Amino acid sequence: MSTVKVIEIIATSEKSFDDAARNAVKEAGKSVKNIQSVYIKEMNAKVSNNEITSYGVNAKILFAVGDR
């Protein structure tokens, strides 16, 4: 049985929510290993002149830290 930890990452993208989620995982991967899953807690978008200008996600990243 492995121990799993959770961190929260806020990430953005100018393309899409999917891309923002990928950016969250990529950013987390810089400091943690063994990422197992991502849970998107919140999504938001910035709007200017009735157009979405950026997408954002608040993501929970789950990763294994050891075996029992």
JSON list of C-alpha atoms in Angstrom, two decimals:
[
{"chain": "A", "resi": 1, "resn": "MET", "atom": "CA", "xyz": [0.00, 0.00, 0.00]},
{"chain": "A", "resi": 2, "resn": "SER", "atom": "CA", "xyz": [1.42, 3.40, -0.92]},
{"chain": "A", "resi": 3, "resn": "THR", "atom": "CA", "xyz": [0.99, 6.75, 0.76]},
{"chain": "A", "resi": 4, "resn": "VAL", "atom": "CA", "xyz": [-0.61, 9.40, -1.40]},
{"chain": "A", "resi": 5, "resn": "LYS", "atom": "CA", "xyz": [-0.28, 13.16, -0.95]},
{"chain": "A", "resi": 6, "resn": "VAL", "atom": "CA", "xyz": [-2.32, 15.95, -2.49]},
{"chain": "A", "resi": 7, "resn": "ILE", "atom": "CA", "xyz": [-1.19, 19.42, -3.54]},
{"chain": "A", "resi": 8, "resn": "GLU", "atom": "CA", "xyz": [-3.20, 22.20, -5.13]},
{"chain": "A", "resi": 9, "resn": "ILE", "atom": "CA", "xyz": [-1.96, 24.02, -8.21]},
{"chain": "A", "resi": 10, "resn": "ILE", "atom": "CA", "xyz": [-3.50, 27.04, -9.90]},
{"chain": "A", "resi": 11, "resn": "ALA", "atom": "CA", "xyz": [-2.71, 27.07, -13.62]},
{"chain": "A", "resi": 12, "resn": "THR", "atom": "CA", "xyz": [-3.75, 29.11, -16.65]},
{"chain": "A", "resi": 13, "resn": "SER", "atom": "CA", "xyz": [-3.79, 28.88, -20.42]},
{"chain": "A", "resi": 14, "resn": "GLU", "atom": "CA", "xyz": [-4.75, 31.16, -23.28]},
{"chain": "A", "resi": 15, "resn": "LYS", "atom": "CA", "xyz": [-6.03, 28.13, -25.25]},
{"chain": "A", "resi": 16, "resn": "SER", "atom": "CA", "xyz": [-8.45, 26.05, -23.15]},
{"chain": "A", "resi": 17, "resn": "PHE", "atom": "CA", "xyz": [-9.38, 24.51, -19.81]},
{"chain": "A", "resi": 18, "resn": "ASP", "atom": "CA", "xyz": [-7.77, 21.25, -20.99]},
{"chain": "A", "resi": 19, "resn": "ASP", "atom": "CA", "xyz": [-4.52, 23.06, -21.66]},
{"chain": "A", "resi": 20, "resn": "ALA", "atom": "CA", "xyz": [-4.67, 24.75, -18.25]},
{"chain": "A", "resi": 21, "resn": "ALA", "atom": "CA", "xyz": [-5.08, 21.30, -16.62]},
{"chain": "A", "resi": 22, "resn": "ARG", "atom": "CA", "xyz": [-2.08, 20.01, -18.58]},
{"chain": "A", "resi": 23, "resn": "ASN", "atom": "CA", "xyz": [-0.08, 23.03, -17.42]},
{"chain": "A", "resi": 24, "resn": "ALA", "atom": "CA", "xyz": [-0.99, 22.22, -13.80]},
{"chain": "A", "resi": 25, "resn": "VAL", "atom": "CA", "xyz": [0.30, 18.65, -14.14]},
{"chain": "A", "resi": 26, "resn": "LYS", "atom": "CA", "xyz": [3.43, 19.82, -15.96]},
{"chain": "A", "resi": 27, "resn": "GLU", "atom": "CA", "xyz": [4.17, 22.42, -13.27]},
{"chain": "A", "resi": 28, "resn": "ALA", "atom": "CA", "xyz": [3.62, 19.92, -10.44]},
{"chain": "A", "resi": 29, "resn": "GLY", "atom": "CA", "xyz": [5.90, 17.45, -12.22]},
{"chain": "A", "resi": 30, "resn": "LYS", "atom": "CA", "xyz": [8.79, 19.88, -11.80]},
{"chain": "A", "resi": 31, "resn": "SER", "atom": "CA", "xyz": [8.83, 19.31, -8.04]},
{"chain": "A", "resi": 32, "resn": "VAL", "atom": "CA", "xyz": [7.08, 15.96, -7.41]},
{"chain": "A", "resi": 33, "resn": "LYS", "atom": "CA", "xyz": [7.30, 12.49, -8.91]},
{"chain": "A", "resi": 34, "resn": "ASN", "atom": "CA", "xyz": [4.83, 9.63, -9.21]},
{"chain": "A", "resi": 35, "resn": "ILE", "atom": "CA", "xyz": [1.80, 11.76, -10.11]},
{"chain": "A", "resi": 36, "resn": "GLN", "atom": "CA", "xyz": [-1.21, 9.45, -10.22]},
{"chain": "A", "resi": 37, "resn": "SER", "atom": "CA", "xyz": [-4.17, 11.69, -10.99]},
{"chain": "A", "resi": 38, "resn": "VAL", "atom": "CA", "xyz": [-5.51, 15.21, -11.22]},
{"chain": "A", "resi": 39, "resn": "TYR", "atom": "CA", "xyz": [-8.85, 16.48, -9.96]},
{"chain": "A", "resi": 40, "resn": "ILE", "atom": "CA", "xyz": [-10.09, 19.81, -11.30]},
{"chain": "A", "resi": 41, "resn": "LYS", "atom": "CA", "xyz": [-11.62, 21.57, -8.32]},
{"chain": "A", "resi": 42, "resn": "GLU", "atom": "CA", "xyz": [-12.58, 24.84, -10.04]},
{"chain": "A", "resi": 43, "resn": "MET", "atom": "CA", "xyz": [-12.53, 26.38, -13.49]},
{"chain": "A", "resi": 44, "resn": "ASN", "atom": "CA", "xyz": [-12.66, 30.06, -14.35]},
{"chain": "A", "resi": 45, "resn": "ALA", "atom": "CA", "xyz": [-12.08, 32.33, -17.30]},
{"chain": "A", "resi": 46, "resn": "LYS", "atom": "CA", "xyz": [-11.10, 35.94, -17.77]},
{"chain": "A", "resi": 47, "resn": "VAL", "atom": "CA", "xyz": [-13.18, 37.93, -20.24]},
{"chain": "A", "resi": 48, "resn": "SER", "atom": "CA", "xyz": [-12.39, 41.09, -22.17]},
{"chain": "A", "resi": 49, "resn": "ASN", "atom": "CA", "xyz": [-14.67, 42.70, -24.76]},
{"chain": "A", "resi": 50, "resn": "ASN", "atom": "CA", "xyz": [-17.08, 39.74, -24.51]},
{"chain": "A", "resi": 51, "resn": "GLU", "atom": "CA", "xyz": [-14.30, 37.28, -25.40]},
{"chain": "A", "resi": 52, "resn": "ILE", "atom": "CA", "xyz": [-12.52, 34.77, -23.18]},
{"chain": "A", "resi": 53, "resn": "THR", "atom": "CA", "xyz": [-8.90, 35.83, -22.92]},
{"chain": "A", "resi": 54, "resn": "SER", "atom": "CA", "xyz": [-7.58, 33.14, -20.54]},
{"chain": "A", "resi": 55, "resn": "TYR", "atom": "CA", "xyz": [-8.69, 29.94, -18.87]},
{"chain": "A", "resi": 56, "resn": "GLY", "atom": "CA", "xyz": [-7.79, 28.93, -15.33]},
{"chain": "A", "resi": 57, "resn": "VAL", "atom": "CA", "xyz": [-8.07, 25.83, -13.18]},
{"chain": "A", "resi": 58, "resn": "ASN", "atom": "CA", "xyz": [-7.55, 25.04, -9.53]},
{"chain": "A", "resi": 59, "resn": "ALA", "atom": "CA", "xyz": [-6.29, 21.46, -9.65]},
{"chain": "A", "resi": 60, "resn": "LYS", "atom": "CA", "xyz": [-5.60, 18.88, -6.97]},
{"chain": "A", "resi": 61, "resn": "ILE", "atom": "CA", "xyz": [-2.64, 16.72, -7.92]},
{"chain": "A", "resi": 62, "resn": "LEU", "atom": "CA", "xyz": [-2.34, 13.29, -6.26]},
{"chain": "A", "resi": 63, "resn": "PHE", "atom": "CA", "xyz": [1.05, 11.58, -6.08]},
{"chain": "A", "resi": 64, "resn": "ALA", "atom": "CA", "xyz": [2.57, 8.56, -4.34]},
{"chain": "A", "resi": 65, "resn": "VAL", "atom": "CA", "xyz": [5.33, 9.17, -1.80]},
{"chain": "A", "resi": 66, "resn": "GLY", "atom": "CA", "xyz": [6.17, 5.71, -0.48]},
{"chain": "A", "resi": 67, "resn": "ASP", "atom": "CA", "xyz": [5.20, 2.07, 0.04]},
{"chain": "A", "resi": 68, "resn": "ARG", "atom": "CA", "xyz": [4.00, 0.40, 3.20]}
]
